[in-house]
């Protein structure tokens, strides 16, 4: 289980433009790395739009916002275009990074058990260490918690 102060697991994933992005390339900036279940669902859309609407606040605090889900690049492109998202979305189709970060969890809905992404956010400092971790994120106003942790 990851805890604050630990080095954030490095990874390389494909972004919404089909290009590889490696976490360690972002050293020197703070990274808001958020994992979400699925493109274009109500909670995920609200969360993404909150980050979109306040991206300049994050950038003013030397932070980049990156979303991660299992959706493929084509779905990410449609999601970004539909909601005019202004930050990177990464594809983790095999859940390897989700597992590294401990967000690939067994879930239950209507008596059915399945595996999926537990909505979580990780604030990574300029040196690549975990500064703050939010698990089982509740979407309303979550971006404010993240912003206040950056200040």
PDB file of N, CA, C and O in Angstrom, residues 2-82:
ATOM      1  N   UNK A   2       0.592   2.157  -0.896  1.00  0.00           N
ATOM      2  CA  UNK A   2       1.361   3.392  -0.971  1.00  0.00           C
ATOM      3  C   UNK A   2       0.974   4.325   0.172  1.00  0.00           C
ATOM      4  O   UNK A   2      -0.189   4.406   0.556  1.00  0.00           O
ATOM      5  N   UNK A   3       1.974   5.038   0.683  1.00  0.00           N
ATOM      6  CA  UNK A   3       1.728   6.026   1.734  1.00  0.00           C
ATOM      7  C   UNK A   3       2.485   7.303   1.396  1.00  0.00           C
ATOM      8  O   UNK A   3       3.435   7.283   0.591  1.00  0.00           O
ATOM      9  N   UNK A   4       2.078   8.409   2.023  1.00  0.00           N
ATOM     10  CA  UNK A   4       2.754   9.678   1.762  1.00  0.00           C
ATOM     11  C   UNK A   4       4.219   9.555   2.166  1.00  0.00           C
ATOM     12  O   UNK A   4       4.578   8.824   3.081  1.00  0.00           O
ATOM     13  N   UNK A   5       5.060  10.284   1.426  1.00  0.00           N
ATOM     14  CA  UNK A   5       6.492  10.250   1.655  1.00  0.00           C
ATOM     15  C   UNK A   5       7.218   9.246   0.785  1.00  0.00           C
ATOM     16  O   UNK A   5       8.416   9.381   0.543  1.00  0.00           O
ATOM     17  N   UNK A   6       6.491   8.230   0.303  1.00  0.00           N
ATOM     18  CA  UNK A   6       7.103   7.233  -0.581  1.00  0.00           C
ATOM     19  C   UNK A   6       7.331   7.825  -1.968  1.00  0.00           C
ATOM     20  O   UNK A   6       6.659   8.764  -2.376  1.00  0.00           O
ATOM     21  N   UNK A   7       8.278   7.242  -2.676  1.00  0.00           N
ATOM     22  CA  UNK A   7       8.484   7.592  -4.076  1.00  0.00           C
ATOM     23  C   UNK A   7       7.262   7.098  -4.856  1.00  0.00           C
ATOM     24  O   UNK A   7       6.823   5.959  -4.678  1.00  0.00           O
ATOM     25  N   UNK A   8       6.715   7.943  -5.704  1.00  0.00           N
ATOM     26  CA  UNK A   8       5.583   7.536  -6.543  1.00  0.00           C
ATOM     27  C   UNK A   8       6.075   6.523  -7.566  1.00  0.00           C
ATOM     28  O   UNK A   8       7.126   6.731  -8.193  1.00  0.00           O
ATOM     29  N   UNK A   9       5.358   5.424  -7.758  1.00  0.00           N
ATOM     30  CA  UNK A   9       5.767   4.450  -8.777  1.00  0.00           C
ATOM     31  C   UNK A   9       5.840   5.107 -10.158  1.00  0.00           C
ATOM     32  O   UNK A   9       4.894   5.774 -10.576  1.00  0.00           O
ATOM     33  N   UNK A  10       6.972   4.943 -10.811  1.00  0.00           N
ATOM     34  CA  UNK A  10       7.134   5.507 -12.152  1.00  0.00           C
ATOM     35  C   UNK A  10       6.422   4.610 -13.149  1.00  0.00           C
ATOM     36  O   UNK A  10       6.251   3.408 -12.923  1.00  0.00           O
ATOM     37  N   UNK A  11       5.996   5.183 -14.243  1.00  0.00           N
ATOM     38  CA  UNK A  11       5.316   4.422 -15.285  1.00  0.00           C
ATOM     39  C   UNK A  11       5.392   5.187 -16.593  1.00  0.00           C
ATOM     40  O   UNK A  11       5.702   6.383 -16.613  1.00  0.00           O
ATOM     41  N   UNK A  12       5.113   4.479 -17.659  1.00  0.00           N
ATOM     42  CA  UNK A  12       4.922   5.087 -18.966  1.00  0.00           C
ATOM     43  C   UNK A  12       3.597   4.575 -19.501  1.00  0.00           C
ATOM     44  O   UNK A  12       3.379   3.357 -19.565  1.00  0.00           O
ATOM     45  N   UNK A  13       2.700   5.493 -19.842  1.00  0.00           N
ATOM     46  CA  UNK A  13       1.414   5.153 -20.440  1.00  0.00           C
ATOM     47  C   UNK A  13       1.199   6.003 -21.688  1.00  0.00           C
ATOM     48  O   UNK A  13       1.833   7.054 -21.853  1.00  0.00           O
ATOM     49  N   UNK A  14       0.297   5.563 -22.522  1.00  0.00           N
ATOM     50  CA  UNK A  14      -0.040   6.297 -23.747  1.00  0.00           C
ATOM     51  C   UNK A  14      -1.087   7.356 -23.407  1.00  0.00           C
ATOM     52  O   UNK A  14      -2.081   7.070 -22.742  1.00  0.00           O
ATOM     53  N   UNK A  15      -0.856   8.575 -23.919  1.00  0.00           N
ATOM     54  CA  UNK A  15      -1.805   9.653 -23.657  1.00  0.00           C
ATOM     55  C   UNK A  15      -2.892   9.695 -24.737  1.00  0.00           C
ATOM     56  O   UNK A  15      -2.910   8.875 -25.654  1.00  0.00           O
ATOM     57  N   UNK A  16      -3.770  10.665 -24.608  1.00  0.00           N
ATOM     58  CA  UNK A  16      -4.910  10.781 -25.513  1.00  0.00           C
ATOM     59  C   UNK A  16      -4.516  11.146 -26.936  1.00  0.00           C
ATOM     60  O   UNK A  16      -5.348  11.097 -27.834  1.00  0.00           O
ATOM     61  N   UNK A  17      -3.262  11.496 -27.161  1.00  0.00           N
ATOM     62  CA  UNK A  17      -2.774  11.772 -28.515  1.00  0.00           C
ATOM     63  C   UNK A  17      -1.989  10.589 -29.077  1.00  0.00           C
ATOM     64  O   UNK A  17      -1.396  10.676 -30.145  1.00  0.00           O
ATOM     65  N   UNK A  18      -1.953   9.483 -28.315  1.00  0.00           N
ATOM     66  CA  UNK A  18      -1.225   8.303 -28.765  1.00  0.00           C
ATOM     67  C   UNK A  18       0.265   8.358 -28.470  1.00  0.00           C
ATOM     68  O   UNK A  18       1.028   7.531 -28.959  1.00  0.00           O
ATOM     69  N   UNK A  19       0.695   9.324 -27.654  1.00  0.00           N
ATOM     70  CA  UNK A  19       2.113   9.485 -27.338  1.00  0.00           C
ATOM     71  C   UNK A  19       2.394   8.948 -25.932  1.00  0.00           C
ATOM     72  O   UNK A  19       1.569   9.086 -25.033  1.00  0.00           O
ATOM     73  N   UNK A  20       3.591   8.386 -25.735  1.00  0.00           N
ATOM     74  CA  UNK A  20       3.937   7.901 -24.394  1.00  0.00           C
ATOM     75  C   UNK A  20       4.240   9.065 -23.453  1.00  0.00           C
ATOM     76  O   UNK A  20       4.848  10.053 -23.854  1.00  0.00           O
ATOM     77  N   UNK A  21       3.788   8.929 -22.228  1.00  0.00           N
ATOM     78  CA  UNK A  21       4.109   9.900 -21.177  1.00  0.00           C
ATOM     79  C   UNK A  21       4.675   9.114 -20.002  1.00  0.00           C
ATOM     80  O   UNK A  21       4.064   8.151 -19.550  1.00  0.00           O
ATOM     81  N   UNK A  22       5.853   9.526 -19.554  1.00  0.00           N
ATOM     82  CA  UNK A  22       6.510   8.886 -18.419  1.00  0.00           C
ATOM     83  C   UNK A  22       6.444   9.837 -17.235  1.00  0.00           C
ATOM     84  O   UNK A  22       6.801  11.009 -17.358  1.00  0.00           O
ATOM     85  N   UNK A  23       5.972   9.345 -16.106  1.00  0.00           N
ATOM     86  CA  UNK A  23       5.795  10.183 -14.925  1.00  0.00           C
ATOM     87  C   UNK A  23       7.089  10.901 -14.547  1.00  0.00           C
ATOM     88  O   UNK A  23       7.075  12.096 -14.249  1.00  0.00           O
ATOM     89  N   UNK A  24       8.207  10.200 -14.560  1.00  0.00           N
ATOM     90  CA  UNK A  24       9.475  10.806 -14.121  1.00  0.00           C
ATOM     91  C   UNK A  24       9.922  11.962 -15.017  1.00  0.00           C
ATOM     92  O   UNK A  24      10.771  12.761 -14.617  1.00  0.00           O
ATOM     93  N   UNK A  25       9.341  12.097 -16.209  1.00  0.00           N
ATOM     94  CA  UNK A  25       9.648  13.245 -17.073  1.00  0.00           C
ATOM     95  C   UNK A  25       9.096  14.546 -16.483  1.00  0.00           C
ATOM     96  O   UNK A  25       9.471  15.628 -16.917  1.00  0.00           O
ATOM     97  N   UNK A  26       8.206  14.421 -15.510  1.00  0.00           N
ATOM     98  CA  UNK A  26       7.552  15.596 -14.938  1.00  0.00           C
ATOM     99  C   UNK A  26       8.223  16.075 -13.646  1.00  0.00           C
ATOM    100  O   UNK A  26       7.682  16.958 -12.965  1.00  0.00           O
ATOM    101  N   UNK A  27       9.376  15.501 -13.302  1.00  0.00           N
ATOM    102  CA  UNK A  27      10.100  15.957 -12.112  1.00  0.00           C
ATOM    103  C   UNK A  27      10.320  17.465 -12.232  1.00  0.00           C
ATOM    104  O   UNK A  27      10.563  17.990 -13.314  1.00  0.00           O
ATOM    105  N   UNK A  28      10.201  18.171 -11.106  1.00  0.00           N
ATOM    106  CA  UNK A  28      10.319  19.626 -11.119  1.00  0.00           C
ATOM    107  C   UNK A  28       8.962  20.309 -11.070  1.00  0.00           C
ATOM    108  O   UNK A  28       8.866  21.503 -10.824  1.00  0.00           O
ATOM    109  N   UNK A  29       7.911  19.547 -11.338  1.00  0.00           N
ATOM    110  CA  UNK A  29       6.536  20.038 -11.234  1.00  0.00           C
ATOM    111  C   UNK A  29       5.783  19.159 -10.250  1.00  0.00           C
ATOM    112  O   UNK A  29       6.131  18.004 -10.048  1.00  0.00           O
ATOM    113  N   UNK A  30       4.740  19.710  -9.678  1.00  0.00           N
ATOM    114  CA  UNK A  30       3.837  18.874  -8.891  1.00  0.00           C
ATOM    115  C   UNK A  30       2.876  18.213  -9.868  1.00  0.00           C
ATOM    116  O   UNK A  30       2.531  18.789 -10.903  1.00  0.00           O
ATOM    117  N   UNK A  31       2.462  17.003  -9.547  1.00  0.00           N
ATOM    118  CA  UNK A  31       1.556  16.259 -10.424  1.00  0.00           C
ATOM    119  C   UNK A  31       0.316  15.855  -9.630  1.00  0.00           C
ATOM    120  O   UNK A  31       0.427  15.262  -8.559  1.00  0.00           O
ATOM    121  N   UNK A  32      -0.830  16.220 -10.175  1.00  0.00           N
ATOM    122  CA  UNK A  32      -2.111  15.755  -9.647  1.00  0.00           C
ATOM    123  C   UNK A  32      -2.497  14.585 -10.541  1.00  0.00           C
ATOM    124  O   UNK A  32      -2.900  14.773 -11.690  1.00  0.00           O
ATOM    125  N   UNK A  33      -2.306  13.388 -10.043  1.00  0.00           N
ATOM    126  CA  UNK A  33      -2.570  12.164 -10.794  1.00  0.00           C
ATOM    127  C   UNK A  33      -3.867  11.583 -10.259  1.00  0.00           C
ATOM    128  O   UNK A  33      -3.927  11.136  -9.115  1.00  0.00           O
ATOM    129  N   UNK A  34      -4.907  11.631 -11.090  1.00  0.00           N
ATOM    130  CA  UNK A  34      -6.174  11.105 -10.592  1.00  0.00           C
ATOM    131  C   UNK A  34      -6.649   9.936 -11.443  1.00  0.00           C
ATOM    132  O   UNK A  34      -6.524   9.936 -12.654  1.00  0.00           O
ATOM    133  N   UNK A  35      -7.127   8.927 -10.762  1.00  0.00           N
ATOM    134  CA  UNK A  35      -7.639   7.710 -11.385  1.00  0.00           C
ATOM    135  C   UNK A  35      -9.160   7.758 -11.306  1.00  0.00           C
ATOM    136  O   UNK A  35      -9.716   8.039 -10.242  1.00  0.00           O
ATOM    137  N   UNK A  36      -9.801   7.476 -12.429  1.00  0.00           N
ATOM    138  CA  UNK A  36     -11.262   7.537 -12.473  1.00  0.00           C
ATOM    139  C   UNK A  36     -11.791   6.333 -13.245  1.00  0.00           C
ATOM    140  O   UNK A  36     -11.107   5.783 -14.108  1.00  0.00           O
ATOM    141  N   UNK A  37     -13.030   5.900 -12.947  1.00  0.00           N
ATOM    142  CA  UNK A  37     -13.549   4.659 -13.528  1.00  0.00           C
ATOM    143  C   UNK A  37     -13.769   4.653 -15.040  1.00  0.00           C
ATOM    144  O   UNK A  37     -13.387   3.700 -15.710  1.00  0.00           O
ATOM    145  N   UNK A  38     -14.403   5.695 -15.604  1.00  0.00           N
ATOM    146  CA  UNK A  38     -14.802   5.568 -17.012  1.00  0.00           C
ATOM    147  C   UNK A  38     -15.099   6.925 -17.630  1.00  0.00           C
ATOM    148  O   UNK A  38     -15.772   7.762 -17.032  1.00  0.00           O
ATOM    149  N   UNK A  39     -14.617   7.113 -18.854  1.00  0.00           N
ATOM    150  CA  UNK A  39     -14.908   8.337 -19.603  1.00  0.00           C
ATOM    151  C   UNK A  39     -16.413   8.524 -19.783  1.00  0.00           C
ATOM    152  O   UNK A  39     -17.146   7.558 -20.012  1.00  0.00           O
ATOM    153  N   UNK A  40     -16.821   9.773 -19.682  1.00  0.00           N
ATOM    154  CA  UNK A  40     -18.171  10.217 -20.046  1.00  0.00           C
ATOM    155  C   UNK A  40     -19.294   9.620 -19.196  1.00  0.00           C
ATOM    156  O   UNK A  40     -20.422   9.472 -19.656  1.00  0.00           O
ATOM    157  N   UNK A  41     -18.987   9.265 -17.949  1.00  0.00           N
ATOM    158  CA  UNK A  41     -20.034   8.902 -17.006  1.00  0.00           C
ATOM    159  C   UNK A  41     -20.230  10.118 -16.103  1.00  0.00           C
ATOM    160  O   UNK A  41     -19.382  11.019 -16.067  1.00  0.00           O
ATOM    161  N   UNK A  42     -21.317  10.176 -15.379  1.00  0.00           N
ATOM    162  CA  UNK A  42     -21.665  11.422 -14.682  1.00  0.00           C
ATOM    163  C   UNK A  42     -20.594  11.891 -13.689  1.00  0.00           C
ATOM    164  O   UNK A  42     -20.151  13.035 -13.756  1.00  0.00           O
ATOM    165  N   UNK A  43     -20.183  11.027 -12.757  1.00  0.00           N
ATOM    166  CA  UNK A  43     -19.183  11.437 -11.772  1.00  0.00           C
ATOM    167  C   UNK A  43     -17.844  11.764 -12.401  1.00  0.00           C
ATOM    168  O   UNK A  43     -17.187  12.747 -12.026  1.00  0.00           O
ATOM    169  N   UNK A  44     -17.436  10.961 -13.367  1.00  0.00           N
ATOM    170  CA  UNK A  44     -16.144  11.175 -14.016  1.00  0.00           C
ATOM    171  C   UNK A  44     -16.147  12.456 -14.837  1.00  0.00           C
ATOM    172  O   UNK A  44     -15.144  13.180 -14.895  1.00  0.00           O
ATOM    173  N   UNK A  45     -17.265  12.756 -15.463  1.00  0.00           N
ATOM    174  CA  UNK A  45     -17.385  13.992 -16.241  1.00  0.00           C
ATOM    175  C   UNK A  45     -17.334  15.204 -15.316  1.00  0.00           C
ATOM    176  O   UNK A  45     -16.619  16.170 -15.592  1.00  0.00           O
ATOM    177  N   UNK A  46     -18.067  15.147 -14.221  1.00  0.00           N
ATOM    178  CA  UNK A  46     -18.052  16.261 -13.267  1.00  0.00           C
ATOM    179  C   UNK A  46     -16.637  16.496 -12.755  1.00  0.00           C
ATOM    180  O   UNK A  46     -16.163  17.641 -12.701  1.00  0.00           O
ATOM    181  N   UNK A  47     -15.952  15.422 -12.384  1.00  0.00           N
ATOM    182  CA  UNK A  47     -14.595  15.548 -11.858  1.00  0.00           C
ATOM    183  C   UNK A  47     -13.660  16.153 -12.907  1.00  0.00           C
ATOM    184  O   UNK A  47     -12.897  17.081 -12.620  1.00  0.00           O
ATOM    185  N   UNK A  48     -13.724  15.648 -14.130  1.00  0.00           N
ATOM    186  CA  UNK A  48     -12.860  16.148 -15.200  1.00  0.00           C
ATOM    187  C   UNK A  48     -13.152  17.627 -15.486  1.00  0.00           C
ATOM    188  O   UNK A  48     -12.224  18.429 -15.662  1.00  0.00           O
ATOM    189  N   UNK A  49     -14.422  17.994 -15.515  1.00  0.00           N
ATOM    190  CA  UNK A  49     -14.795  19.385 -15.801  1.00  0.00           C
ATOM    191  C   UNK A  49     -14.366  20.318 -14.665  1.00  0.00           C
ATOM    192  O   UNK A  49     -13.990  21.466 -14.917  1.00  0.00           O
ATOM    193  N   UNK A  50     -14.396  19.845 -13.427  1.00  0.00           N
ATOM    194  CA  UNK A  50     -13.890  20.645 -12.310  1.00  0.00           C
ATOM    195  C   UNK A  50     -12.397  20.928 -12.493  1.00  0.00           C
ATOM    196  O   UNK A  50     -11.949  22.069 -12.326  1.00  0.00           O
ATOM    197  N   UNK A  51     -11.633  19.892 -12.842  1.00  0.00           N
ATOM    198  CA  UNK A  51     -10.207  20.106 -13.088  1.00  0.00           C
ATOM    199  C   UNK A  51     -10.011  21.027 -14.294  1.00  0.00           C
ATOM    200  O   UNK A  51      -9.156  21.914 -14.270  1.00  0.00           O
ATOM    201  N   UNK A  52     -10.799  20.848 -15.336  1.00  0.00           N
ATOM    202  CA  UNK A  52     -10.717  21.711 -16.526  1.00  0.00           C
ATOM    203  C   UNK A  52     -10.961  23.170 -16.156  1.00  0.00           C
ATOM    204  O   UNK A  52     -10.193  24.055 -16.522  1.00  0.00           O
ATOM    205  N   UNK A  53     -12.025  23.407 -15.420  1.00  0.00           N
ATOM    206  CA  UNK A  53     -12.424  24.779 -15.094  1.00  0.00           C
ATOM    207  C   UNK A  53     -11.435  25.481 -14.179  1.00  0.00           C
ATOM    208  O   UNK A  53     -11.418  26.718 -14.124  1.00  0.00           O
ATOM    209  N   UNK A  54     -10.626  24.730 -13.459  1.00  0.00           N
ATOM    210  CA  UNK A  54      -9.691  25.322 -12.503  1.00  0.00           C
ATOM    211  C   UNK A  54      -8.237  25.004 -12.847  1.00  0.00           C
ATOM    212  O   UNK A  54      -7.357  25.175 -11.993  1.00  0.00           O
ATOM    213  N   UNK A  55      -8.002  24.584 -14.100  1.00  0.00           N
ATOM    214  CA  UNK A  55      -6.647  24.190 -14.487  1.00  0.00           C
ATOM    215  C   UNK A  55      -5.646  25.326 -14.306  1.00  0.00           C
ATOM    216  O   UNK A  55      -4.524  25.097 -13.845  1.00  0.00           O
ATOM    217  N   UNK A  56      -6.040  26.559 -14.604  1.00  0.00           N
ATOM    218  CA  UNK A  56      -5.094  27.675 -14.460  1.00  0.00           C
ATOM    219  C   UNK A  56      -4.677  27.847 -12.995  1.00  0.00           C
ATOM    220  O   UNK A  56      -3.528  28.198 -12.713  1.00  0.00           O
ATOM    221  N   UNK A  57      -5.583  27.572 -12.055  1.00  0.00           N
ATOM    222  CA  UNK A  57      -5.221  27.630 -10.629  1.00  0.00           C
ATOM    223  C   UNK A  57      -4.148  26.594 -10.302  1.00  0.00           C
ATOM    224  O   UNK A  57      -3.207  26.877  -9.557  1.00  0.00           O
ATOM    225  N   UNK A  58      -4.287  25.393 -10.867  1.00  0.00           N
ATOM    226  CA  UNK A  58      -3.287  24.348 -10.653  1.00  0.00           C
ATOM    227  C   UNK A  58      -1.961  24.738 -11.298  1.00  0.00           C
ATOM    228  O   UNK A  58      -0.898  24.609 -10.686  1.00  0.00           O
ATOM    229  N   UNK A  59      -2.035  25.232 -12.528  1.00  0.00           N
ATOM    230  CA  UNK A  59      -0.811  25.613 -13.244  1.00  0.00           C
ATOM    231  C   UNK A  59      -0.089  26.749 -12.530  1.00  0.00           C
ATOM    232  O   UNK A  59       1.147  26.771 -12.493  1.00  0.00           O
ATOM    233  N   UNK A  60      -0.837  27.689 -11.956  1.00  0.00           N
ATOM    234  CA  UNK A  60      -0.221  28.796 -11.214  1.00  0.00           C
ATOM    235  C   UNK A  60       0.530  28.307  -9.989  1.00  0.00           C
ATOM    236  O   UNK A  60       1.386  29.017  -9.456  1.00  0.00           O
ATOM    237  N   UNK A  61       0.221  27.100  -9.529  1.00  0.00           N
ATOM    238  CA  UNK A  61       0.912  26.497  -8.385  1.00  0.00           C
ATOM    239  C   UNK A  61       1.927  25.445  -8.837  1.00  0.00           C
ATOM    240  O   UNK A  61       2.301  24.557  -8.075  1.00  0.00           O
ATOM    241  N   UNK A  62       2.353  25.545 -10.111  1.00  0.00           N
ATOM    242  CA  UNK A  62       3.368  24.655 -10.698  1.00  0.00           C
ATOM    243  C   UNK A  62       2.935  23.192 -10.715  1.00  0.00           C
ATOM    244  O   UNK A  62       3.727  22.288 -10.479  1.00  0.00           O
ATOM    245  N   UNK A  63       1.637  22.974 -10.966  1.00  0.00           N
ATOM    246  CA  UNK A  63       1.121  21.603 -10.979  1.00  0.00           C
ATOM    247  C   UNK A  63       0.503  21.268 -12.334  1.00  0.00           C
ATOM    248  O   UNK A  63      -0.080  22.135 -12.991  1.00  0.00           O
ATOM    249  N   UNK A  64       0.658  20.012 -12.721  1.00  0.00           N
ATOM    250  CA  UNK A  64      -0.028  19.494 -13.904  1.00  0.00           C
ATOM    251  C   UNK A  64      -1.072  18.491 -13.434  1.00  0.00           C
ATOM    252  O   UNK A  64      -0.885  17.824 -12.418  1.00  0.00           O
ATOM    253  N   UNK A  65      -2.163  18.420 -14.177  1.00  0.00           N
ATOM    254  CA  UNK A  65      -3.240  17.488 -13.871  1.00  0.00           C
ATOM    255  C   UNK A  65      -3.233  16.401 -14.931  1.00  0.00           C
ATOM    256  O   UNK A  65      -3.154  16.696 -16.130  1.00  0.00           O
ATOM    257  N   UNK A  66      -3.311  15.152 -14.489  1.00  0.00           N
ATOM    258  CA  UNK A  66      -3.345  14.014 -15.407  1.00  0.00           C
ATOM    259  C   UNK A  66      -4.404  13.031 -14.920  1.00  0.00           C
ATOM    260  O   UNK A  66      -4.410  12.650 -13.747  1.00  0.00           O
ATOM    261  N   UNK A  67      -5.281  12.624 -15.820  1.00  0.00           N
ATOM    262  CA  UNK A  67      -6.294  11.627 -15.500  1.00  0.00           C
ATOM    263  C   UNK A  67      -5.908  10.271 -16.073  1.00  0.00           C
ATOM    264  O   UNK A  67      -5.318  10.190 -17.154  1.00  0.00           O
ATOM    265  N   UNK A  68      -6.236   9.203 -15.355  1.00  0.00           N
ATOM    266  CA  UNK A  68      -5.931   7.840 -15.796  1.00  0.00           C
ATOM    267  C   UNK A  68      -7.182   6.975 -15.661  1.00  0.00           C
ATOM    268  O   UNK A  68      -7.829   6.973 -14.614  1.00  0.00           O
ATOM    269  N   UNK A  69      -7.507   6.255 -16.739  1.00  0.00           N
ATOM    270  CA  UNK A  69      -8.563   5.239 -16.682  1.00  0.00           C
ATOM    271  C   UNK A  69      -8.166   4.107 -17.621  1.00  0.00           C
ATOM    272  O   UNK A  69      -7.137   4.167 -18.286  1.00  0.00           O
ATOM    273  N   UNK A  70      -9.012   3.093 -17.694  1.00  0.00           N
ATOM    274  CA  UNK A  70      -8.735   1.968 -18.580  1.00  0.00           C
ATOM    275  C   UNK A  70      -9.249   2.219 -19.993  1.00  0.00           C
ATOM    276  O   UNK A  70      -9.025   1.411 -20.887  1.00  0.00           O
ATOM    277  N   UNK A  71      -9.946   3.332 -20.212  1.00  0.00           N
ATOM    278  CA  UNK A  71     -10.475   3.620 -21.545  1.00  0.00           C
ATOM    279  C   UNK A  71      -9.340   3.793 -22.545  1.00  0.00           C
ATOM    280  O   UNK A  71      -8.260   4.272 -22.202  1.00  0.00           O
ATOM    281  N   UNK A  72      -9.610   3.432 -23.799  1.00  0.00           N
ATOM    282  CA  UNK A  72      -8.574   3.535 -24.829  1.00  0.00           C
ATOM    283  C   UNK A  72      -8.451   4.973 -25.349  1.00  0.00           C
ATOM    284  O   UNK A  72      -9.245   5.854 -25.016  1.00  0.00           O
ATOM    285  N   UNK A  73      -7.446   5.184 -26.174  1.00  0.00           N
ATOM    286  CA  UNK A  73      -7.136   6.511 -26.693  1.00  0.00           C
ATOM    287  C   UNK A  73      -8.310   7.124 -27.446  1.00  0.00           C
ATOM    288  O   UNK A  73      -8.595   8.310 -27.291  1.00  0.00           O
ATOM    289  N   UNK A  74      -9.011   6.330 -28.242  1.00  0.00           N
ATOM    290  CA  UNK A  74     -10.152   6.837 -29.010  1.00  0.00           C
ATOM    291  C   UNK A  74     -11.243   7.362 -28.080  1.00  0.00           C
ATOM    292  O   UNK A  74     -11.790   8.451 -28.301  1.00  0.00           O
ATOM    293  N   UNK A  75     -11.551   6.620 -27.024  1.00  0.00           N
ATOM    294  CA  UNK A  75     -12.564   7.075 -26.058  1.00  0.00           C
ATOM    295  C   UNK A  75     -12.101   8.340 -25.352  1.00  0.00           C
ATOM    296  O   UNK A  75     -12.895   9.253 -25.124  1.00  0.00           O
ATOM    297  N   UNK A  76     -10.804   8.391 -25.000  1.00  0.00           N
ATOM    298  CA  UNK A  76     -10.259   9.597 -24.360  1.00  0.00           C
ATOM    299  C   UNK A  76     -10.397  10.811 -25.290  1.00  0.00           C
ATOM    300  O   UNK A  76     -10.763  11.889 -24.838  1.00  0.00           O
ATOM    301  N   UNK A  77     -10.098  10.615 -26.568  1.00  0.00           N
ATOM    302  CA  UNK A  77     -10.191  11.732 -27.517  1.00  0.00           C
ATOM    303  C   UNK A  77     -11.622  12.254 -27.612  1.00  0.00           C
ATOM    304  O   UNK A  77     -11.850  13.465 -27.613  1.00  0.00           O
ATOM    305  N   UNK A  78     -12.589  11.353 -27.660  1.00  0.00           N
ATOM    306  CA  UNK A  78     -13.998  11.760 -27.726  1.00  0.00           C
ATOM    307  C   UNK A  78     -14.414  12.480 -26.448  1.00  0.00           C
ATOM    308  O   UNK A  78     -15.116  13.496 -26.495  1.00  0.00           O
ATOM    309  N   UNK A  79     -14.011  11.944 -25.304  1.00  0.00           N
ATOM    310  CA  UNK A  79     -14.325  12.533 -24.003  1.00  0.00           C
ATOM    311  C   UNK A  79     -13.737  13.946 -23.909  1.00  0.00           C
ATOM    312  O   UNK A  79     -14.417  14.900 -23.510  1.00  0.00           O
ATOM    313  N   UNK A  80     -12.462  14.084 -24.318  1.00  0.00           N
ATOM    314  CA  UNK A  80     -11.804  15.390 -24.264  1.00  0.00           C
ATOM    315  C   UNK A  80     -12.494  16.392 -25.180  1.00  0.00           C
ATOM    316  O   UNK A  80     -12.734  17.533 -24.789  1.00  0.00           O
ATOM    317  N   UNK A  81     -12.820  15.957 -26.392  1.00  0.00           N
ATOM    318  CA  UNK A  81     -13.454  16.863 -27.348  1.00  0.00           C
ATOM    319  C   UNK A  81     -14.843  17.283 -26.874  1.00  0.00           C
ATOM    320  O   UNK A  81     -15.204  18.464 -26.928  1.00  0.00           O
ATOM    321  N   UNK A  82     -15.616  16.337 -26.411  1.00  0.00           N
ATOM    322  CA  UNK A  82     -16.987  16.612 -25.973  1.00  0.00           C
ATOM    323  C   UNK A  82     -17.038  17.619 -24.828  1.00  0.00           C
ATOM    324  O   UNK A  82     -17.915  18.467 -24.775  1.00  0.00           O
TER     325      UNK A  82
END
